[in-house]
Amino acid sequence: MKATPLSNCERRFLLRAIEERKRLDGRQCYDYRNVRISFGVDYGCCIVELGKTRVLAQVSCELVPPKPNRPTEGILFFNLELSPMAAPGFEPGRQTELLVKVNRLIERCLRNSKCIDTESLCVVAGEKVWQIRLDLHLLNHDGNIIDAASIAGIVALCHFRRPDVSVQGEEVTVYTPEERDPVPLSIHHMPICVSFAFFQQGTYLLVDPSEREERVMDGVLVIAMNKHQEICTIQSSGGIMLVKDQVLRCSKITAVKVAEMTELIQKALDNDQKARKEGGKFGFAESIPNQKITAFKRESAAVDTNNVDKQAEEIITKADPPSEVFTQPILHTPGTAQIGEGIENSWGDLEESEKEEAGEEEDESEAAAFEGQKMETEETSTVEETSTKKETKDETIVLSDSEEEDVVILTPQEPPKRTRTQTSLKQENTSKKTFNKRRRKKKAAY
Amino acid sequence: AGGVYWVDSQQKRYVPVKGDHVIGIVTAKAGDVFKLDVGGSEQASLSYLAFEGATKRNRPNVQVGDLIYGQFLVANKDMEPEMVCIDSSGRSTGMGIIGQDGFLFKVSLGLIRKLLAPKCEIIQELSQLYPFELVLGMNGRIWVKAKTVQQTLIIVNILEACEYMTAEQRKQALAKLSGN
């Protein structure tokens, strides 16, 4: 199938957004998407999700004769496939440039860095060695295949266990997993690729580009590094010209990202190890959650609570000091005492626009005649409100389920300050009255 | 009564249907006809005369990569679909080339139908937030344009998330945004 073309307006918008340092999903320029690592039941099988990009990795091994020029070394074989389910543009059996590029990068990252000790894979020199095969399948393409694939590859290799082997003279015994526990591969370090996408001839760079961002980028720089800050592979493609300090800056960012990623991988591996040892359930059935269409679920966004303390302090210092506390009751008349003053009416924040208030005034004056209390007319002030959003908020809350024809929202207004003490008592009266009024209206409607 | 039922299903892949209004991306200009990608299995064709006020001399200014809002004249599984940007009386009724700015993104077909329902709450609530222009294509594509990039991105993210949010969550999110 043909891939969906990128329209001009998307391209223009993305470039404008990048110039304003904004990304589609709200990330910062150097932020990675959420990484989720889940393991299968078999050793050496894992799925890595980098945002929506998913890669499945599976490691397997076989005893084979070694290469003639390397009789004491094991053989490593890497293969990445772009499954047609990943993107509509991928077709099976058609070798694209992208496929070749990603395959070469993974090979260089994992083979040339000598992260796996191939000498330890030798069983009988010159006759039998282990061939370790890593298969990577791209299940969903949402950008940055290389990073996801490199993480999946190294995690699968760390997770893998090969059968134990013993050599006695000429005899070679390969133990089944039941006879002897399988043995992990000997891995020196974990190289991880970090991709940088460049825009506007190297002016802007983004880490971990998503699929849309990849479509409009000028070029990409991939740096593979391990947590000891050793660069294993570095590749720049797309024909962009980079200055020396840009590359150095990228390598510094890579060091930070790789450290975080390695920690995450280690944690994931430890968790899986623990689950298996304690006899708990493990495998994809447990780790990949059921995603039902009918379930409302959204990934929660991480909240930055770094400045919370500072913000809290600021708010406290800027706020009005608390009012004095009255401990002595004020005796009005025998039998009526008052302790302290009521707080100011805060219901004034929920006022509606003029129209509603005009309507309220009419109704309230009716009510005044009905109730026989003149205090209410004082309260209907002509305070103008400009927040139409709050009006909508109130309306949606009240009107959405209402079956009444004329629903009038009555809220007490902000009273003048001099009558504060009296108003506090008034407030309670009006609130009761509004409640009764609504009840009466409802009864009238039926 | 009636005996006609509409069975709604959740899907992302669009199948062209006659009369549907969709957003297409121009992929090629072949003489008198434009080829558009509408997300179906075949590309749709659109004649340059199918615009309002277009004549042989007065051709519409359409480039490869532009967005077009039109409806299907012919759409069946045996032929490539045909689109037009005018209705039967020759008026454009809002169809035609969509402007240069703004952003295009894809959602599921179910969400589009929900948004196109009369008196859709989501669109009403969003319009209280910022002014924006919105074009909904039945093929799952939405085009949004607001005053600034930030506002456009906010609207895009809310619409994408509306798929999974309950009405309560959506109101909370919008209240938070309008408070900022």
XYZ file of C-alpha atoms in Angstrom:
626
model
C 0.000 0.000 0.000
C 1.114 3.522 -0.538
C 2.024 5.553 2.506
C -0.228 8.495 3.321
C 1.366 11.621 1.820
C 2.263 14.534 4.040
C 0.160 17.572 3.242
C 1.693 21.033 2.888
C -0.220 22.438 5.803
C 1.039 19.724 8.153
C 4.613 20.353 7.074
C 4.262 24.095 7.506
C 2.590 23.750 10.882
C 5.162 21.323 12.214
C 8.048 23.545 11.176
C 6.382 26.582 12.711
C 5.735 24.706 15.914
C 9.338 23.559 16.086
C 10.513 27.128 15.590
C 8.394 28.060 18.605
C 9.891 25.090 20.444
C 6.599 23.252 20.650
C 6.068 19.587 19.964
C 2.801 17.896 19.037
C 2.539 15.901 22.243
C 3.728 18.696 24.534
C 7.209 17.295 25.194
C 10.296 19.431 25.594
C 13.038 19.331 22.981
C 15.141 16.832 24.903
C 12.362 14.650 26.301
C 11.912 11.020 25.537
C 8.496 9.426 25.297
C 7.415 6.866 27.889
C 9.335 3.624 27.597
C 7.618 0.372 28.602
C 9.473 -2.913 28.646
C 7.551 -6.159 28.989
C 8.880 -9.695 28.862
C 7.438 -12.880 27.462
C 7.398 -16.322 28.999
C 10.447 -17.476 27.031
C 13.836 -16.192 27.978
C 15.039 -13.647 25.460
C 11.617 -12.418 24.364
C 10.567 -8.862 25.051
C 8.433 -6.029 23.708
C 9.606 -2.429 24.030
C 7.160 0.442 23.604
C 8.612 3.898 22.994
C 5.447 5.975 23.050
C 3.377 4.211 20.392
C 6.338 2.690 18.550
C 6.534 -1.017 19.405
C 9.328 -3.456 18.729
C 9.309 -7.177 19.516
C 12.655 -8.868 20.075
C 13.395 -12.588 20.288
C 16.761 -14.213 20.890
C 17.463 -17.841 20.034
C 20.593 -19.987 19.918
C 21.938 -22.953 18.016
C 25.108 -25.021 17.999
C 26.928 -24.651 14.667
C 30.432 -25.002 13.304
C 32.333 -21.704 13.622
C 33.560 -19.479 10.826
C 36.841 -20.785 9.446
C 38.790 -17.592 10.150
C 37.424 -17.325 13.697
C 37.465 -20.853 15.142
C 37.161 -19.834 18.800
C 34.406 -17.265 18.530
C 30.638 -17.614 18.548
C 28.474 -16.173 15.795
C 26.031 -13.304 16.175
C 23.216 -12.769 13.721
C 20.946 -9.720 13.770
C 17.811 -9.220 11.741
C 15.206 -6.474 11.850
C 11.950 -6.664 9.930
C 9.484 -3.893 9.222
C 6.153 -5.613 9.519
C 3.330 -4.325 7.263
C 1.252 -3.858 10.377
C 3.640 -1.145 11.498
C 2.768 1.365 8.779
C 0.775 1.270 5.535
C 3.918 2.056 3.540
C 5.732 -1.123 4.552
C 5.401 -4.063 2.221
C 6.764 -7.522 2.911
C 9.638 -8.681 0.773
C 10.504 -5.198 -0.452
C 13.896 -3.996 0.759
C 13.684 -0.312 1.424
C 16.463 2.112 2.218
C 15.093 2.503 5.706
C 15.266 -1.228 6.342
C 18.870 -1.463 5.222
C 19.829 1.576 7.252
C 18.260 0.389 10.496
C 19.677 -3.106 10.084
C 23.194 -1.788 9.539
C 22.901 0.509 12.515
C 21.762 -2.257 14.857
C 24.549 -4.490 13.644
C 27.197 -1.856 14.170
C 25.783 -0.941 17.543
C 25.660 -4.485 18.899
C 28.353 -6.334 17.001
C 31.142 -3.824 16.525
C 30.887 -2.548 20.072
C 31.783 -6.037 21.296
C 29.132 -5.837 23.976
C 28.692 -9.614 23.863
C 31.664 -11.792 24.694
C 31.878 -14.096 21.705
C 34.782 -16.123 23.142
C 32.479 -17.392 25.865
C 30.194 -18.785 23.189
C 32.789 -21.259 22.076
C 32.092 -24.902 23.038
C 34.672 -26.907 21.105
C 37.240 -24.800 19.306
C 37.022 -25.164 15.582
C 34.023 -27.497 15.764
C 31.078 -26.238 17.748
C 30.140 -22.765 18.791
C 26.904 -21.079 19.762
C 25.169 -19.003 17.121
C 23.075 -16.328 18.803
C 20.303 -14.962 16.624
C 18.418 -11.755 17.447
C 15.189 -11.130 15.554
C 13.536 -7.733 15.818
C 10.064 -7.045 14.477
C 8.620 -3.566 14.245
C 4.971 -3.826 15.276
C 3.975 -0.172 15.137
C 5.741 2.788 13.579
C 5.328 6.073 15.385
C 8.822 7.392 14.840
C 12.314 6.591 16.081
C 12.534 2.942 15.117
C 16.273 2.872 15.775
C 16.136 3.744 19.455
C 13.287 1.372 20.168
C 15.005 -1.428 18.271
C 18.328 -0.919 20.019
C 16.686 -0.969 23.444
C 14.685 -4.072 22.541
C 17.797 -5.779 21.223
C 19.981 -5.217 24.227
C 17.180 -6.032 26.681
C 16.437 -9.291 24.915
C 20.100 -10.230 24.903
C 20.410 -9.500 28.616
C 17.255 -11.449 29.319
C 18.246 -14.482 27.264
C 19.455 -17.770 28.800
C 21.282 -20.357 26.764
C 21.439 -24.063 27.664
C 24.317 -25.116 29.874
C 27.069 -27.123 28.212
C 29.847 -29.274 29.634
C 32.781 -30.697 27.706
C 34.591 -33.819 28.946
C 37.411 -34.630 26.604
C 35.716 -35.340 23.284
C 32.218 -35.539 24.726
C 29.969 -32.529 24.674
C 26.841 -32.606 26.798
C 24.146 -30.044 26.268
C 21.838 -29.917 29.272
C 18.135 -29.264 28.878
C 16.570 -26.515 31.002
C 15.128 -29.200 33.261
C 18.504 -30.782 33.985
C 20.487 -27.638 34.604
C 19.446 -24.004 34.787
C 20.184 -22.152 31.566
C 23.036 -19.705 31.626
C 22.891 -15.998 30.725
C 25.057 -14.548 27.965
C 28.209 -12.783 28.961
C 27.491 -9.108 28.242
C 30.109 -6.477 28.942
C 28.071 -3.313 28.513
C 24.745 -2.103 27.140
C 24.993 0.194 24.123
C 21.861 2.202 23.467
C 21.129 4.396 20.447
C 19.820 7.936 20.853
C 18.452 9.765 17.809
C 18.548 13.498 17.216
C 16.422 15.016 14.467
C 17.591 18.282 12.907
C 15.456 20.999 11.362
C 16.153 24.179 9.414
C 19.705 23.259 8.474
C 20.745 22.290 11.976
C 19.205 25.225 13.839
C 16.730 23.184 15.854
C 17.173 19.720 17.202
C 14.740 17.295 18.795
C 15.426 14.111 20.689
C 13.259 11.086 19.962
C 11.330 12.366 16.932
C 7.802 11.106 16.434
C 6.587 9.955 13.043
C 5.280 13.368 11.971
C 8.476 15.073 13.072
C 10.546 12.513 11.176
C 8.698 13.355 7.987
C 9.724 17.004 8.070
C 13.240 16.666 9.446
C 16.295 17.570 7.441
C 18.499 14.850 8.829
C 19.155 12.647 11.820
C 22.171 12.002 14.008
C 22.305 8.681 15.850
C 24.749 8.169 18.715
C 25.078 4.778 20.383
C 26.597 4.984 23.842
C 26.806 2.897 26.967
C 26.501 4.029 30.541
C 30.270 4.362 30.867
C 30.005 7.214 28.354
C 31.796 5.299 25.635
C 30.512 6.045 22.155
C 29.948 2.796 20.290
C 28.555 4.121 17.030
C 27.830 7.519 15.601
C 26.041 8.108 12.328
C 24.680 11.176 10.635
C 22.310 10.813 7.694
C 20.200 13.125 5.597
C 23.047 15.263 4.405
C 22.907 17.874 7.164
C 26.052 19.737 8.005
C 26.788 19.791 11.711
C 29.220 21.959 13.608
C 31.629 20.416 16.074
C 30.010 21.810 19.180
C 26.587 20.620 18.029
C 27.890 17.078 17.902
C 29.570 17.464 21.286
C 26.370 18.830 22.787
C 24.452 15.877 21.389
C 26.900 13.442 22.898
C 26.487 15.067 26.306
C 22.710 14.764 26.025
C 23.144 11.147 24.959
C 25.150 10.405 28.077
C 22.329 11.655 30.270
C 19.634 9.798 28.347
C 21.584 6.553 28.225
C 22.138 6.641 31.975
C 18.393 6.990 32.569
C 17.563 4.296 30.037
C 20.095 1.826 31.464
C 18.619 2.317 34.919
C 15.158 1.633 33.561
C 16.320 -1.491 31.750
C 18.067 -2.793 34.830
C 14.956 -2.268 36.907
C 12.801 -4.049 34.352
C 15.175 -7.001 34.206
C 15.326 -7.210 37.988
C 11.545 -7.124 38.305
C 11.162 -9.914 35.809
C 13.859 -11.943 37.537
C 12.123 -11.505 40.865
C 8.756 -12.494 39.446
C 10.160 -15.672 37.999
C 12.047 -16.620 41.127
C 9.123 -16.079 43.456
C 6.964 -18.211 41.243
C 4.735 -15.304 40.337
C 3.086 -14.994 36.969
C 5.221 -13.634 34.169
C 4.891 -13.247 30.460
C 2.980 -11.073 28.051
C -0.398 -12.156 29.336
C 0.441 -10.413 32.574
C 2.539 -7.479 31.494
C 0.598 -6.235 28.467
C -2.679 -4.799 29.721
C -5.959 -5.574 28.034
C -6.883 -2.680 25.854
C -10.591 -2.713 25.303
C -12.242 -0.277 22.949
C -15.073 0.335 25.363
C -12.837 1.176 28.309
C -12.118 4.820 29.024
C -8.462 4.984 29.771
C -5.829 7.599 29.330
C -2.200 7.607 30.351
C -1.742 10.034 33.160
C 0.591 12.883 32.425
C 3.598 13.335 34.673
C 3.251 16.412 36.827
C 6.304 18.504 37.453
C 6.353 19.024 41.210
C 9.820 20.510 41.313
C 8.819 24.012 42.243
C 5.861 23.121 44.366
C 7.564 24.122 47.596
C 8.658 27.427 46.189
C 5.241 28.109 44.702
C 3.543 27.232 47.939
C 5.810 29.628 49.813
C 5.089 32.373 47.330
C 1.365 31.890 47.638
C 1.538 31.942 51.398
C 3.610 35.101 51.542
C 1.459 36.902 48.977
C -1.822 35.941 50.597
C -3.556 38.215 53.053
C -2.708 37.508 56.635
C -5.425 35.584 58.440
C -7.947 37.757 60.230
C -7.879 38.185 63.977
C -9.482 35.564 66.055
C -12.183 36.821 68.410
C -12.303 34.810 71.553
C -14.708 37.009 73.512
C -18.395 36.704 72.675
C -20.190 39.977 72.033
C -23.464 40.193 73.844
C -26.166 41.869 71.687
C -29.167 41.264 73.864
C -29.819 38.788 76.587
C -29.906 35.508 74.869
C -28.124 36.586 71.690
C -24.362 36.528 71.532
C -21.935 36.610 68.665
C -18.440 35.212 68.532
C -16.280 36.696 65.817
C -17.444 38.058 62.516
C -18.573 36.014 59.596
C -16.169 35.719 56.668
C -16.867 37.688 53.535
C -19.288 36.154 51.125
C -17.281 34.157 48.636
C -20.294 33.237 46.506
C -19.727 36.501 44.703
C -17.253 34.616 42.457
C -20.017 32.607 40.866
C -21.946 35.567 39.494
C -23.427 35.473 36.020
C -23.678 38.172 33.351
C -26.007 41.144 33.309
C -28.845 39.404 31.529
C -29.215 36.805 34.182
C -29.016 39.376 36.889
C -31.720 41.444 35.239
C -33.853 38.341 35.212
C -32.916 37.673 38.784
C -33.907 41.138 39.837
C -37.363 40.713 38.447
C -37.816 37.375 40.076
C -36.375 38.527 43.294
C -38.647 41.526 43.432
C -41.544 39.175 42.880
C -40.262 37.020 45.620
C -39.890 40.042 47.838
C -43.553 40.823 47.386
C -44.345 37.193 47.930
C -42.179 36.744 50.973
C -42.720 40.173 52.366
C -39.090 40.885 53.081
C -37.398 43.933 51.716
C -33.884 42.792 52.540
C -33.546 40.859 49.318
C -33.838 43.820 47.005
C -30.800 45.291 48.674
C -28.796 42.302 47.728
C -29.460 42.264 44.027
C -26.578 44.400 42.972
C -25.595 45.300 39.518
C -22.139 43.900 39.726
C -21.036 43.169 36.201
C -19.347 39.924 35.473
C -17.149 39.339 32.526
C -16.294 35.716 32.954
C -18.573 34.069 30.477
C -16.656 30.878 30.892
C -17.844 30.551 34.452
C -21.348 31.198 33.271
C -21.056 28.318 30.909
C -19.635 26.237 33.655
C -22.639 26.921 35.800
C -25.011 26.429 32.933
C -23.594 23.089 31.961
C -23.763 21.916 35.517
C -27.320 23.011 36.082
C -29.090 22.936 32.777
C -27.865 19.767 31.229
C -30.154 17.377 33.012
C -32.887 19.811 33.794
C -36.365 19.193 32.476
C -37.762 22.486 33.712
C -38.675 25.115 31.246
C -37.717 28.201 33.203
C -34.818 27.543 35.454
C -33.636 30.646 37.189
C -30.355 30.491 38.926
C -30.394 32.599 42.022
C -27.228 33.209 43.923
C -26.718 35.741 46.610
C -24.642 38.715 45.548
C -21.634 40.274 47.229
C -22.955 42.406 50.072
C -21.640 45.903 50.876
C -18.987 45.747 53.552
C -20.631 47.885 56.186
C -23.429 45.479 56.669
C -21.116 42.553 56.903
C -22.233 41.173 60.213
C -25.861 41.424 59.335
C -25.295 39.923 55.955
C -23.848 36.780 57.345
C -27.194 36.057 58.851
C -28.917 37.261 55.696
C -26.867 34.852 53.634
C -28.235 31.920 55.460
C -31.747 33.206 54.941
C -31.324 33.775 51.222
C -29.667 30.480 50.683
C -32.582 28.797 52.313
C -34.922 30.946 50.298
C -33.285 30.119 46.990
C -33.510 26.499 47.834
C -37.156 26.812 48.759
C -37.858 28.878 45.667
C -36.399 26.204 43.445
C -38.300 23.552 45.265
C -41.522 25.503 44.853
C -40.862 25.970 41.144
C -40.210 22.307 40.716
C -43.391 21.460 42.534
C -45.250 23.958 40.355
C -43.921 22.333 37.225
C -45.308 18.966 38.109
C -41.239 1.892 13.439
C -39.302 2.445 10.238
C -37.293 -0.732 10.430
C -34.045 0.959 9.424
C -31.187 0.639 11.859
C -27.799 2.256 11.905
C -25.216 -0.101 13.403
C -22.286 1.879 14.682
C -18.889 0.274 14.907
C -15.470 1.400 15.984
C -12.931 1.519 13.198
C -10.092 3.636 11.925
C -9.858 2.502 8.317
C -12.152 4.441 6.009
C -14.164 2.949 3.140
C -15.445 5.528 0.614
C -19.203 5.950 0.594
C -21.219 8.029 -1.875
C -22.260 11.361 -0.443
C -19.699 11.444 2.376
C -17.804 14.684 2.885
C -14.101 13.974 3.313
C -10.763 15.738 3.465
C -8.371 14.604 0.754
C -4.678 15.317 0.165
C -3.696 16.073 -3.432
C -1.031 13.611 -4.564
C -0.838 14.237 -8.287
C -2.079 16.482 -11.075
C -2.711 14.440 -14.176
C -3.886 16.737 -16.920
C -7.509 17.574 -16.195
C -7.835 15.528 -13.080
C -6.355 15.663 -9.578
C -5.589 12.503 -7.676
C -6.412 12.666 -3.985
C -5.548 10.400 -1.104
C -8.632 9.906 1.068
C -7.415 7.078 3.244
C -9.178 4.361 1.275
C -7.747 1.572 -0.796
C -7.819 3.620 -4.006
C -7.017 7.231 -4.639
C -9.972 9.412 -5.536
C -10.121 11.487 -8.689
C -11.307 15.097 -8.787
C -11.865 16.987 -11.986
C -10.659 20.571 -12.078
C -14.084 21.638 -13.328
C -15.771 20.376 -10.181
C -15.093 23.590 -8.286
C -17.415 26.514 -7.950
C -16.877 29.027 -10.728
C -14.298 26.875 -12.538
C -14.149 26.941 -16.309
C -11.641 25.688 -18.834
C -9.949 29.074 -18.742
C -10.356 29.675 -15.006
C -8.620 26.772 -13.313
C -8.533 26.399 -9.551
C -5.141 26.959 -7.946
C -4.400 23.550 -6.504
C -0.894 22.281 -5.725
C 0.323 18.836 -4.776
C 0.020 18.474 -1.029
C -2.963 20.790 -0.640
C -6.025 19.815 1.356
C -9.426 19.601 -0.316
C -12.812 19.216 1.341
C -15.271 17.562 -1.008
C -17.914 14.885 -1.317
C -18.019 11.611 -3.156
C -19.984 11.555 -6.366
C -19.226 7.935 -7.144
C -17.950 5.423 -4.618
C -18.287 1.716 -5.009
C -15.954 -1.175 -4.516
C -15.368 -1.785 -8.206
C -14.110 1.597 -9.334
C -11.881 4.309 -8.039
C -13.991 6.880 -6.208
C -14.783 10.247 -7.755
C -15.010 13.455 -5.782
C -16.531 16.850 -6.448
C -16.382 20.156 -4.646
C -19.783 21.430 -5.707
C -23.247 20.140 -5.014
C -25.893 19.292 -7.584
C -26.903 22.930 -8.062
C -23.354 24.100 -8.677
C -22.741 25.820 -5.343
C -19.749 25.016 -3.263
C -21.481 25.011 0.165
C -18.217 25.220 2.040
C -16.329 22.670 -0.029
C -13.118 23.359 -1.921
C -9.489 24.004 -1.081
C -8.733 24.308 2.613
C -6.494 27.203 3.620
C -2.756 27.050 4.010
C -2.384 27.287 7.783
C -3.777 25.056 10.441
C -3.072 21.429 11.198
C -4.424 18.123 9.942
C -4.621 15.014 12.098
C -6.361 11.675 12.132
C -8.834 10.201 14.590
C -11.121 7.180 14.548
C -14.320 7.236 12.497
C -16.486 6.826 15.574
C -15.212 10.052 17.055
C -15.928 11.947 13.821
C -19.519 10.734 13.830
C -19.848 11.786 17.444
C -18.491 15.241 16.634
C -20.787 15.623 13.630
C -23.879 14.795 15.643
C -26.169 17.806 16.050
C -25.567 19.802 19.241
C -22.273 18.109 19.982
C -21.206 19.092 23.486
C -17.520 18.743 22.769
C -17.495 21.374 20.034
C -19.669 23.752 22.053
C -17.395 23.491 25.057
C -14.288 23.912 22.944
C -15.668 27.015 21.272
C -15.883 28.630 24.709
C -12.161 28.140 25.020
C -10.699 29.874 21.955
C -12.056 30.782 18.556
C -10.999 28.293 15.906
C -11.878 26.907 12.492
C -12.652 23.246 12.190
C -13.223 20.944 9.228
C -14.279 17.342 9.894
C -13.847 14.723 7.207
C -15.767 11.470 7.414
C -12.549 9.651 6.596
C -11.237 10.349 10.063
C -9.310 13.511 9.203
C -9.741 16.755 11.104
C -8.327 20.146 10.129
C -8.008 22.781 12.865
C -6.839 26.349 12.764
C -6.593 28.670 15.763
C -4.827 31.974 16.263
C -1.569 30.648 17.663
C 0.346 27.394 17.387
C -0.135 26.746 21.087
C -3.920 27.077 20.876
C -4.041 24.829 17.824
C -1.997 22.180 19.609
C -4.276 22.335 22.642
C -7.367 21.814 20.510
C -5.707 18.963 18.619
C -4.774 17.200 21.839
C -8.233 17.641 23.365
C -9.957 16.282 20.274
C -7.637 13.289 20.161
C -8.183 12.631 23.836
C -11.970 12.964 23.561
C -11.931 9.429 22.239
C -11.039 8.133 25.675
C -12.295 10.754 28.097
C -15.626 10.707 29.844
C -17.682 13.884 29.804
C -16.596 14.606 33.382
C -12.897 14.307 32.587
C -13.300 16.492 29.542
C -15.064 19.221 31.525
C -12.324 19.095 34.125
C -9.634 19.410 31.494
C -11.375 22.351 29.821
C -11.986 24.067 33.136
C -8.299 23.777 33.913
C -7.402 25.248 30.544
C -9.855 28.120 30.713
C -8.540 28.944 34.156
C -5.011 29.460 32.824
